Short mmCIF file of C-alpha atoms in Angstrom, two decimals:
data_model
loop_
_atom_site.label_atom_id
_atom_site.label_comp_id
_atom_site.label_asym_id
_atom_site.label_seq_id
_atom_site.Cartn_x
_atom_site.Cartn_y
_atom_site.Cartn_z
CA MET A 1 -53.20 5.73 -23.49
CA ARG A 2 -54.86 8.74 -24.23
CA ASN A 3 -58.78 7.97 -23.85
CA GLY A 4 -61.06 7.47 -26.89
CA ILE A 5 -60.84 6.07 -30.19
CA GLU A 6 -57.02 7.92 -31.27
CA GLY A 7 -55.83 6.01 -27.84
CA ILE A 8 -56.52 2.26 -29.33
CA ASP A 9 -54.68 3.70 -32.77
CA GLU A 10 -51.33 5.21 -31.13
CA LEU A 11 -51.25 1.63 -29.48
CA LEU A 12 -51.42 0.03 -32.72
CA ARG A 13 -49.81 2.19 -34.89
CA ASP A 14 -45.92 0.58 -36.52
CA ARG A 15 -46.66 -2.01 -33.60
CA LEU A 16 -45.84 -6.02 -34.93
CA LEU A 17 -47.61 -8.19 -32.87
CA ILE A 18 -46.70 -11.91 -32.99
CA MET A 19 -49.25 -14.43 -33.60
CA ALA A 20 -49.13 -17.26 -31.04
CA ASN A 21 -50.97 -20.50 -29.37
CA ASP A 22 -51.91 -19.79 -25.69
CA ARG A 23 -49.27 -23.33 -25.39
CA SER A 24 -46.21 -21.01 -27.18
CA ALA A 25 -47.03 -17.77 -25.15
CA ASN A 26 -44.37 -18.64 -23.17
CA ASP A 27 -41.98 -19.62 -25.73
CA VAL A 28 -42.13 -16.32 -26.99
CA LEU A 29 -42.96 -13.95 -24.68
CA SER A 30 -38.98 -13.03 -24.01
CA HIS A 31 -38.29 -12.51 -27.40
CA VAL A 32 -41.14 -9.73 -27.69
CA PRO A 33 -39.64 -6.16 -27.18
CA LEU A 34 -42.44 -3.90 -24.75
CA ARG A 35 -42.29 -0.41 -26.88
CA THR A 36 -42.64 -2.20 -30.31
CA GLY A 37 -43.71 -5.29 -30.08
CA GLY A 38 -46.74 -7.97 -28.69
CA LEU A 39 -48.86 -11.42 -28.53
CA VAL A 40 -52.47 -12.26 -30.09
CA LEU A 41 -53.20 -15.56 -28.87
CA THR A 42 -55.11 -18.67 -30.15
CA GLY A 43 -57.09 -21.22 -28.68
CA ALA A 44 -59.09 -21.74 -25.90
CA ASP A 45 -57.04 -21.04 -23.12
CA ALA A 46 -56.03 -17.19 -24.95
CA PRO A 47 -57.75 -15.31 -22.23
CA ALA A 48 -56.58 -17.31 -19.75
CA ARG A 49 -53.12 -16.48 -20.78
CA CYS A 50 -53.99 -12.82 -21.53
CA ARG A 51 -54.62 -12.07 -18.16
CA GLU A 52 -51.44 -14.29 -16.50
CA ILE A 53 -49.20 -12.36 -18.81
CA ARG A 54 -50.63 -9.03 -18.41
CA ASN A 55 -50.32 -9.66 -14.28
CA ALA A 56 -46.81 -10.38 -15.09
CA GLN A 57 -46.01 -8.04 -17.40
CA PRO A 58 -48.41 -5.25 -17.20
CA GLY A 59 -46.81 -2.93 -20.05
CA MET A 60 -46.89 -6.01 -22.66
CA VAL A 61 -49.39 -5.59 -25.45
CA VAL A 62 -52.29 -8.86 -25.76
CA ALA A 63 -54.77 -9.55 -27.67
CA VAL A 64 -56.89 -12.39 -27.90
CA ASP A 65 -57.93 -14.10 -31.28
CA TYR A 66 -61.30 -16.54 -30.93
CA GLY A 67 -60.80 -18.20 -34.37
CA SER A 68 -64.19 -17.84 -35.54
CA HIS A 69 -63.60 -17.25 -38.85
CA THR A 70 -61.93 -20.58 -38.81
CA ARG A 71 -65.07 -22.55 -38.12
CA GLU A 72 -68.45 -20.97 -39.63
CA ILE A 73 -69.27 -18.69 -42.66
CA ALA A 74 -70.75 -15.06 -41.87
CA SER A 75 -74.14 -14.42 -42.86
CA VAL A 76 -75.88 -10.50 -43.10
CA ASP A 77 -77.81 -11.89 -40.04
CA ALA A 78 -74.73 -13.65 -37.88
CA PRO A 79 -71.76 -12.50 -38.45
CA PHE A 80 -70.53 -12.83 -35.66
CA GLY A 81 -70.08 -16.12 -33.35
CA LEU A 82 -68.42 -17.66 -31.35
CA ALA A 83 -67.38 -21.92 -30.38
CA THR A 84 -68.32 -22.98 -26.75
CA SER A 85 -68.81 -26.03 -24.64
CA HIS A 86 -72.21 -26.03 -25.62
CA GLY A 87 -72.28 -25.86 -29.13
CA TRP A 88 -71.63 -22.49 -31.60
CA ARG A 89 -73.32 -19.73 -29.98
CA ALA A 90 -74.40 -17.25 -32.88
CA LEU A 91 -73.82 -13.50 -31.37
CA GLY A 92 -76.34 -10.03 -31.52
CA LEU A 93 -75.36 -6.88 -30.47
CA ALA A 94 -75.89 -6.91 -26.79
CA ASP A 95 -73.66 -10.71 -27.19
CA LEU A 96 -70.79 -9.24 -28.92
CA ASN A 97 -70.49 -6.14 -26.26
CA GLU A 98 -70.60 -9.10 -23.74
CA ILE A 99 -67.83 -11.08 -25.04
CA LEU A 100 -65.61 -8.17 -25.99
CA ASP A 101 -66.58 -6.83 -21.98
CA GLY A 102 -65.03 -10.26 -21.53
CA GLN A 103 -62.00 -9.86 -22.77
CA ARG A 104 -61.25 -7.12 -21.55
CA ASP A 105 -61.32 -8.82 -18.40
CA ASN A 106 -59.03 -11.06 -19.37
CA LYS A 107 -56.51 -7.47 -19.03
CA VAL A 108 -56.32 -7.52 -23.14
CA SER A 109 -55.00 -4.46 -24.54
CA PHE A 110 -57.53 -4.17 -26.81
CA ALA A 111 -60.52 -6.12 -28.35
CA VAL A 112 -61.04 -8.17 -30.89
CA THR A 113 -64.42 -9.57 -32.59
CA PRO A 114 -65.23 -12.92 -33.02
CA THR A 115 -66.17 -12.29 -37.31
CA CYS A 116 -67.03 -15.19 -38.88
CA PHE A 117 -65.82 -16.01 -42.27
CA ILE A 118 -66.63 -13.68 -45.57
CA PRO A 119 -67.01 -15.41 -48.18
CA PRO A 120 -66.57 -13.68 -51.79
CA ASP A 121 -69.09 -11.38 -52.78
CA GLU A 122 -70.94 -13.81 -55.21
CA THR A 123 -73.98 -10.73 -55.38
CA GLY A 124 -71.97 -7.58 -56.02
CA ASP A 125 -73.85 -6.13 -52.96
CA ALA A 126 -71.53 -6.80 -50.35
CA SER A 127 -73.96 -7.43 -48.03
CA VAL A 128 -72.19 -9.67 -45.37
CA PHE A 129 -69.42 -7.01 -45.46
CA LYS A 130 -72.00 -4.45 -44.81
CA ALA A 131 -73.81 -6.36 -41.54
CA VAL A 132 -69.89 -6.22 -40.08
CA ILE A 133 -69.13 -3.05 -40.33
CA GLY A 134 -72.85 -1.66 -39.71
CA GLN A 135 -73.04 -3.77 -36.64
CA THR A 136 -69.93 -2.54 -35.44
CA ASN A 137 -70.78 1.04 -36.01
CA GLN A 138 -73.63 0.65 -33.42
CA LEU A 139 -70.51 -0.56 -30.67
CA ASP A 140 -70.44 2.22 -28.23
CA ARG A 141 -66.25 1.29 -27.38
CA GLU A 142 -63.17 3.15 -28.32
CA ASP A 143 -61.50 0.00 -27.79
CA THR A 144 -61.87 -2.53 -30.29
CA ILE A 145 -60.72 -3.83 -33.86
CA VAL A 146 -63.06 -5.37 -36.28
CA LEU A 147 -61.33 -8.20 -37.67
CA LEU A 148 -62.25 -8.85 -41.91
CA PRO A 149 -61.83 -12.33 -41.94
CA CYS A 150 -61.58 -12.47 -46.58
CA SER A 151 -61.54 -14.29 -49.72
CA TYR A 152 -58.17 -13.22 -51.35
CA ARG A 153 -61.20 -11.99 -53.71
CA TRP A 154 -61.52 -9.03 -51.61
CA LEU A 155 -58.36 -7.67 -52.43
CA ARG A 156 -59.38 -8.07 -56.96
CA GLY A 157 -62.11 -5.08 -58.73
CA VAL A 158 -64.89 -3.99 -58.02
CA SER A 159 -64.92 -6.24 -54.33
CA LEU A 160 -61.64 -3.64 -53.39
CA HIS A 161 -63.65 -0.69 -53.83
CA HIS A 162 -66.60 -2.10 -50.97
CA LEU A 163 -63.82 -3.23 -48.95
CA VAL A 164 -62.06 0.53 -49.07
CA LYS A 165 -65.52 2.45 -48.18
CA GLY A 166 -66.30 0.10 -45.69
CA ILE A 167 -62.91 -0.11 -43.69
CA ARG A 168 -63.33 3.89 -44.81
CA ALA A 169 -66.24 3.99 -42.75
CA CYS A 170 -65.95 1.36 -39.91
CA ARG A 171 -65.39 3.42 -36.78
CA HIS A 172 -63.13 1.09 -35.27
CA PRO A 173 -59.43 0.27 -36.79
CA VAL A 174 -59.85 -2.79 -38.73
CA ALA A 175 -57.83 -6.28 -39.01
CA LEU A 176 -57.77 -7.73 -42.04
CA ILE A 177 -56.81 -11.31 -42.68
CA MET A 178 -56.44 -12.62 -46.36
CA GLN A 179 -58.07 -16.24 -46.99
CA ALA A 180 -56.78 -18.81 -49.27
CA ASP A 181 -55.42 -22.43 -50.12
CA GLU A 182 -52.10 -21.43 -50.38
CA ASP A 183 -50.71 -18.04 -49.40
CA PRO A 184 -53.06 -15.60 -51.32
CA LEU A 185 -50.01 -12.98 -52.46
CA LYS A 186 -49.62 -15.40 -55.13
CA ARG A 187 -52.58 -15.22 -56.24
CA SER A 188 -53.11 -12.29 -59.42
CA HIS A 189 -53.35 -8.68 -58.49
CA VAL A 190 -53.87 -9.33 -54.42
CA PRO A 191 -50.71 -7.73 -53.56
CA GLU A 192 -51.18 -4.92 -55.77
CA GLY A 193 -54.07 -4.84 -54.17
CA LEU A 194 -53.13 -5.05 -51.11
CA ARG A 195 -50.90 -2.01 -51.45
CA GLN A 196 -54.37 -0.28 -52.67
CA LEU A 197 -55.97 -0.74 -49.94
CA CYS A 198 -53.23 -0.46 -47.40
CA ARG A 199 -52.23 3.19 -48.99
CA SER A 200 -56.21 3.59 -48.72
CA CYS A 201 -56.81 2.93 -45.63
CA PRO A 202 -54.77 4.39 -42.76
CA ARG A 203 -56.67 2.23 -40.07
CA LEU A 204 -55.52 -1.21 -41.30
CA VAL A 205 -53.67 -3.47 -39.73
CA LEU A 206 -52.61 -6.16 -41.06
CA TRP A 207 -53.92 -9.67 -39.75
CA ARG A 208 -52.38 -13.76 -40.04
CA THR A 209 -50.08 -12.06 -42.01
CA ASP A 210 -46.18 -13.26 -43.18
CA LEU A 211 -44.02 -10.87 -44.21
CA ALA A 212 -46.55 -9.03 -45.99
CA ALA A 213 -46.31 -7.19 -42.62
CA PHE A 214 -43.42 -4.87 -43.64
CA ASP A 215 -45.22 -4.55 -48.01
CA ALA A 216 -48.24 -3.21 -45.99
CA MET A 217 -46.58 -0.85 -42.83
CA ALA A 218 -44.69 0.57 -45.68
CA HIS A 219 -47.40 1.35 -47.20
CA GLY A 220 -49.66 2.82 -44.81
CA ALA A 221 -50.95 -0.04 -42.92
CA LEU A 222 -51.58 0.80 -39.18
CA GLY A 223 -49.86 -1.86 -37.66
CA ALA A 224 -49.79 -5.91 -37.56
CA ALA A 225 -49.45 -9.21 -36.64
CA VAL A 226 -47.11 -12.04 -38.39
CA GLY A 227 -47.99 -15.81 -37.21
CA ALA A 228 -45.70 -17.85 -35.56
CA SER A 229 -46.52 -20.92 -37.08
CA ALA A 230 -47.20 -21.34 -40.87
CA VAL A 231 -51.27 -22.36 -40.28
CA LEU A 232 -51.33 -18.98 -38.37
CA ARG A 233 -50.33 -16.70 -41.24
CA PHE A 234 -53.03 -16.69 -43.51
CA GLY A 235 -56.33 -16.78 -43.71
CA VAL A 236 -58.30 -20.74 -43.44
CA ALA A 237 -61.64 -20.47 -45.22
CA PRO A 238 -64.21 -22.63 -42.11
CA ARG A 239 -64.58 -26.62 -43.13
CA PRO A 240 -66.91 -29.15 -41.75
CA ASP A 241 -63.75 -31.41 -40.01
CA ASN A 242 -62.16 -27.77 -38.46
CA GLY A 243 -59.35 -28.50 -40.31
CA GLY A 244 -58.15 -31.68 -39.35
CA GLY A 245 -55.18 -31.77 -39.07
CA GLY A 246 -52.48 -34.17 -36.26
CA ARG A 247 -49.20 -34.07 -38.74
CA LYS A 248 -46.45 -32.74 -36.97
CA PRO A 249 -45.79 -29.77 -38.89
CA TYR A 250 -41.97 -29.59 -40.33
CA THR A 251 -38.82 -27.23 -38.61
CA VAL A 252 -38.93 -23.33 -40.54
CA VAL A 253 -36.96 -20.45 -39.85
CA LEU A 254 -36.75 -17.30 -41.48
CA VAL A 255 -33.91 -16.27 -43.14
CA ARG A 256 -33.86 -12.47 -42.71
CA ARG A 257 -31.19 -11.79 -45.65
CA LEU A 258 -33.89 -13.33 -48.46
CA LEU A 259 -37.27 -11.95 -46.96
CA ARG A 260 -38.22 -15.59 -47.13
CA TYR A 261 -39.67 -18.80 -44.62
CA LEU A 262 -37.17 -21.63 -45.54
CA ARG A 263 -38.08 -25.37 -44.26
CA VAL A 264 -34.34 -26.29 -42.40
CA ALA A 265 -34.29 -29.26 -44.31
CA THR A 266 -33.80 -27.04 -47.28
CA LEU A 267 -31.19 -25.19 -46.16
CA GLN A 268 -29.43 -28.37 -45.47
CA ASP A 269 -29.53 -29.33 -48.62
CA TRP A 270 -28.47 -26.20 -50.19
CA PHE A 271 -25.31 -26.00 -47.75
CA ALA A 272 -24.69 -29.65 -47.58
CA HIS A 273 -21.24 -29.34 -49.22
CA VAL A 274 -20.07 -25.55 -47.81
CA ASP A 275 -20.69 -23.97 -45.16
CA PRO A 276 -23.79 -23.09 -44.17
CA TRP A 277 -24.51 -19.41 -43.19
CA THR A 278 -24.41 -18.39 -39.40
CA CYS A 279 -27.38 -16.22 -37.30
CA GLY A 280 -26.20 -13.56 -34.85
CA CYS A 281 -29.44 -13.52 -33.05
CA ALA A 282 -29.34 -13.24 -29.89
CA VAL A 283 -30.64 -17.34 -29.84
CA CYS A 284 -28.40 -18.18 -32.53
CA ASP A 285 -25.02 -15.84 -31.89
CA GLY A 286 -23.29 -16.88 -34.28
CA ALA A 287 -24.56 -20.54 -34.63
CA PRO A 288 -25.65 -22.37 -38.31
CA LEU A 289 -29.13 -21.68 -39.07
CA THR A 290 -28.93 -25.79 -40.43
CA ARG A 291 -28.67 -26.87 -36.72
CA PHE A 292 -32.37 -26.86 -36.66
CA ILE A 293 -34.12 -30.52 -36.39
CA ASP A 294 -37.27 -31.86 -35.95
CA SER A 295 -36.82 -32.42 -31.84
CA ASP A 296 -39.27 -30.28 -29.60
CA ILE A 297 -36.59 -28.38 -28.51
CA ASP A 298 -35.20 -27.07 -32.31
CA VAL A 299 -38.38 -26.39 -32.97
CA CYS A 300 -38.95 -23.86 -29.88
CA ALA A 301 -34.84 -22.59 -30.37
CA ALA A 302 -36.25 -21.98 -34.63
CA LEU A 303 -39.56 -20.18 -33.49
CA GLN A 304 -37.45 -17.79 -31.33
CA HIS A 305 -34.96 -17.48 -33.61
CA THR A 306 -38.01 -16.23 -36.20
CA VAL A 307 -39.13 -14.01 -33.47
CA ARG A 308 -35.73 -12.26 -33.15
CA GLU A 309 -35.16 -11.69 -36.99
CA LEU A 310 -38.67 -9.57 -37.18
CA TYR A 311 -38.41 -7.70 -34.41
CA ALA A 312 -34.26 -6.90 -36.00
CA LEU A 313 -36.70 -6.06 -39.83
CA HIS A 314 -39.06 -4.37 -37.69
CA TYR A 315 -36.44 -2.33 -35.70
CA GLU A 316 -35.19 -0.82 -39.09
CA LEU A 317 -38.34 0.07 -40.03
CA ASP A 318 -39.66 1.71 -37.11
CA ALA A 319 -36.28 3.76 -37.45
CA THR A 320 -37.82 4.82 -40.60
CA LEU A 321 -40.22 8.44 -41.27
CA PRO A 322 -43.58 7.12 -43.01
CA GLY A 323 -44.16 7.58 -46.42
CA HIS A 324 -41.15 8.11 -48.95
CA GLU A 325 -38.74 6.76 -46.30
CA ARG A 326 -40.59 4.09 -45.15
CA ILE A 327 -41.20 2.97 -48.97
CA ASP A 328 -37.17 3.44 -50.32
CA TRP A 329 -35.81 1.24 -47.02
CA TRP A 330 -38.45 -1.22 -48.08
CA ARG A 331 -37.57 -1.23 -52.09
CA GLN A 332 -34.04 -1.86 -50.66
CA LYS A 333 -34.26 -4.42 -48.59
CA LEU A 334 -36.05 -6.55 -51.53
CA VAL A 335 -32.82 -5.16 -53.89
CA ASP A 336 -30.78 -6.31 -50.79
CA SER A 337 -32.69 -9.54 -51.10
CA TRP A 338 -31.72 -10.58 -54.60
CA GLU A 339 -28.89 -10.14 -53.85
CA HIS A 340 -28.24 -12.79 -51.74
CA HIS A 341 -30.35 -15.09 -53.70
CA ARG A 342 -27.88 -14.36 -55.96
CA LEU A 343 -24.90 -14.72 -54.08
CA LEU A 344 -26.32 -18.06 -52.44
CA ALA A 345 -26.66 -19.64 -55.50
CA SER A 346 -23.65 -18.64 -57.21
CA GLN A 347 -22.11 -20.19 -53.49
CA THR A 348 -23.94 -23.22 -53.03
CA ASP A 349 -24.00 -23.73 -57.09
CA THR A 350 -28.06 -24.34 -56.51
CA GLU A 351 -30.85 -23.10 -58.82
CA LEU A 352 -32.67 -21.01 -56.92
CA GLU A 353 -36.07 -19.10 -58.15
CA PHE A 354 -36.67 -15.22 -56.31
CA PRO A 355 -39.68 -15.79 -55.84
CA LYS A 356 -42.76 -14.37 -57.16
CA VAL A 357 -44.33 -12.08 -53.47
CA LEU A 358 -40.68 -10.97 -54.12
CA GLN A 359 -40.71 -10.22 -57.54
CA ALA A 360 -44.54 -8.53 -56.85
CA TRP A 361 -42.92 -6.35 -53.99
CA ARG A 362 -40.08 -4.99 -56.46
CA ARG A 363 -43.42 -3.96 -58.62
CA GLN A 364 -44.29 0.05 -58.20
CA SER A 365 -47.25 0.72 -56.23
CA PRO A 366 -50.55 1.39 -57.45
CA LEU A 367 -52.35 4.72 -55.92
CA PRO A 368 -54.93 4.86 -52.98
CA LEU A 369 -58.22 4.83 -54.42
CA PRO A 370 -59.98 8.69 -54.02
CA SER A 371 -61.93 9.33 -50.89
CA ALA A 372 -65.84 10.09 -51.74
CA GLU A 373 -64.97 13.86 -50.56
CA GLN A 374 -61.83 13.74 -53.01
CA PRO A 375 -61.87 14.96 -56.62
CA ARG A 376 -60.63 12.29 -58.53
CA GLY A 377 -58.27 14.78 -60.00
CA GLN A 378 -56.33 15.67 -56.81
CA ASP A 379 -53.34 14.05 -55.76
CA GLN A 380 -53.50 11.84 -52.94
CA SER A 381 -51.12 9.78 -54.37
CA GLY A 382 -47.98 10.03 -51.45
CA PRO A 383 -45.09 7.98 -52.53
CA SER A 384 -45.38 5.49 -55.33
#
């Protein structure tokens, strides 16, 4: 990696990271390619696990997400913080530097700011968001990515303009988390807003996401981090009880030809009377996608299958040139997905709705927002 700010950009460019709990790291590690992949780990032991991975595989890209955004709401005076064994610790600039140094001491490939959750901008002045950018711009570092865990409302209206302006002004790459009670891309105007953001901010990384990673990178995002589990595929607002939980999640697999994550139980229902679809990835080796049950072994295998399929899709994206060629590739994948939905409905005699998110991605892309230095009449759109 080259020295300087350009170095971290080149490290992240077109890279697909898998975000997983520290307990799942070893389950997916062997399925992550060194050249184009990497891991972002969550959980109390994430820093130590990063160090262990780098000791064993020095070329593997690893980073941590402390999850501060799931615990506290950011304020102008305290946009960063960390949960410790002694309670919550708000971080000033010197403390923030210390935490980022600690990450690098654990051999992470790049440091990630422990940013608290940035709520919707009710005042219209984007003061909390500006505090995050302003403080991180004071960091004399070239190894850091600024985490922006935002409400989905930042992707709409005037808030989007604030977001673009702030990200452009940030001297570090920015990792955006979109928060909503369910898939944020189901909210009106959010898919278009995200595309406009990606096309306007080339140093943006989409974080804690799903297949939106591919739409984002097709439209100019620097890279992305896809969650290995459903809870890591979108942002969550802080809750007093820190989320509760305890219920065992359903077994879910990525069906690449449909561009969808689906419960295995749903696939079993669809294919109850016909031969199920099979998968040729290294984990499945031609076995049916319906074979997974809720045993620990099958849950692990389903996760490994999904990681393999994500990187198979990413391999195709990485083989395209950014711009027209990449967008055309993604549009064709969406056309193929539509056809596979029709085929599946016919084979299984099932009524299948083409998901609203995929419908949104088939629409034309909005233009990027003009930069302050560029007259509005000048074209900076690239492919539409």
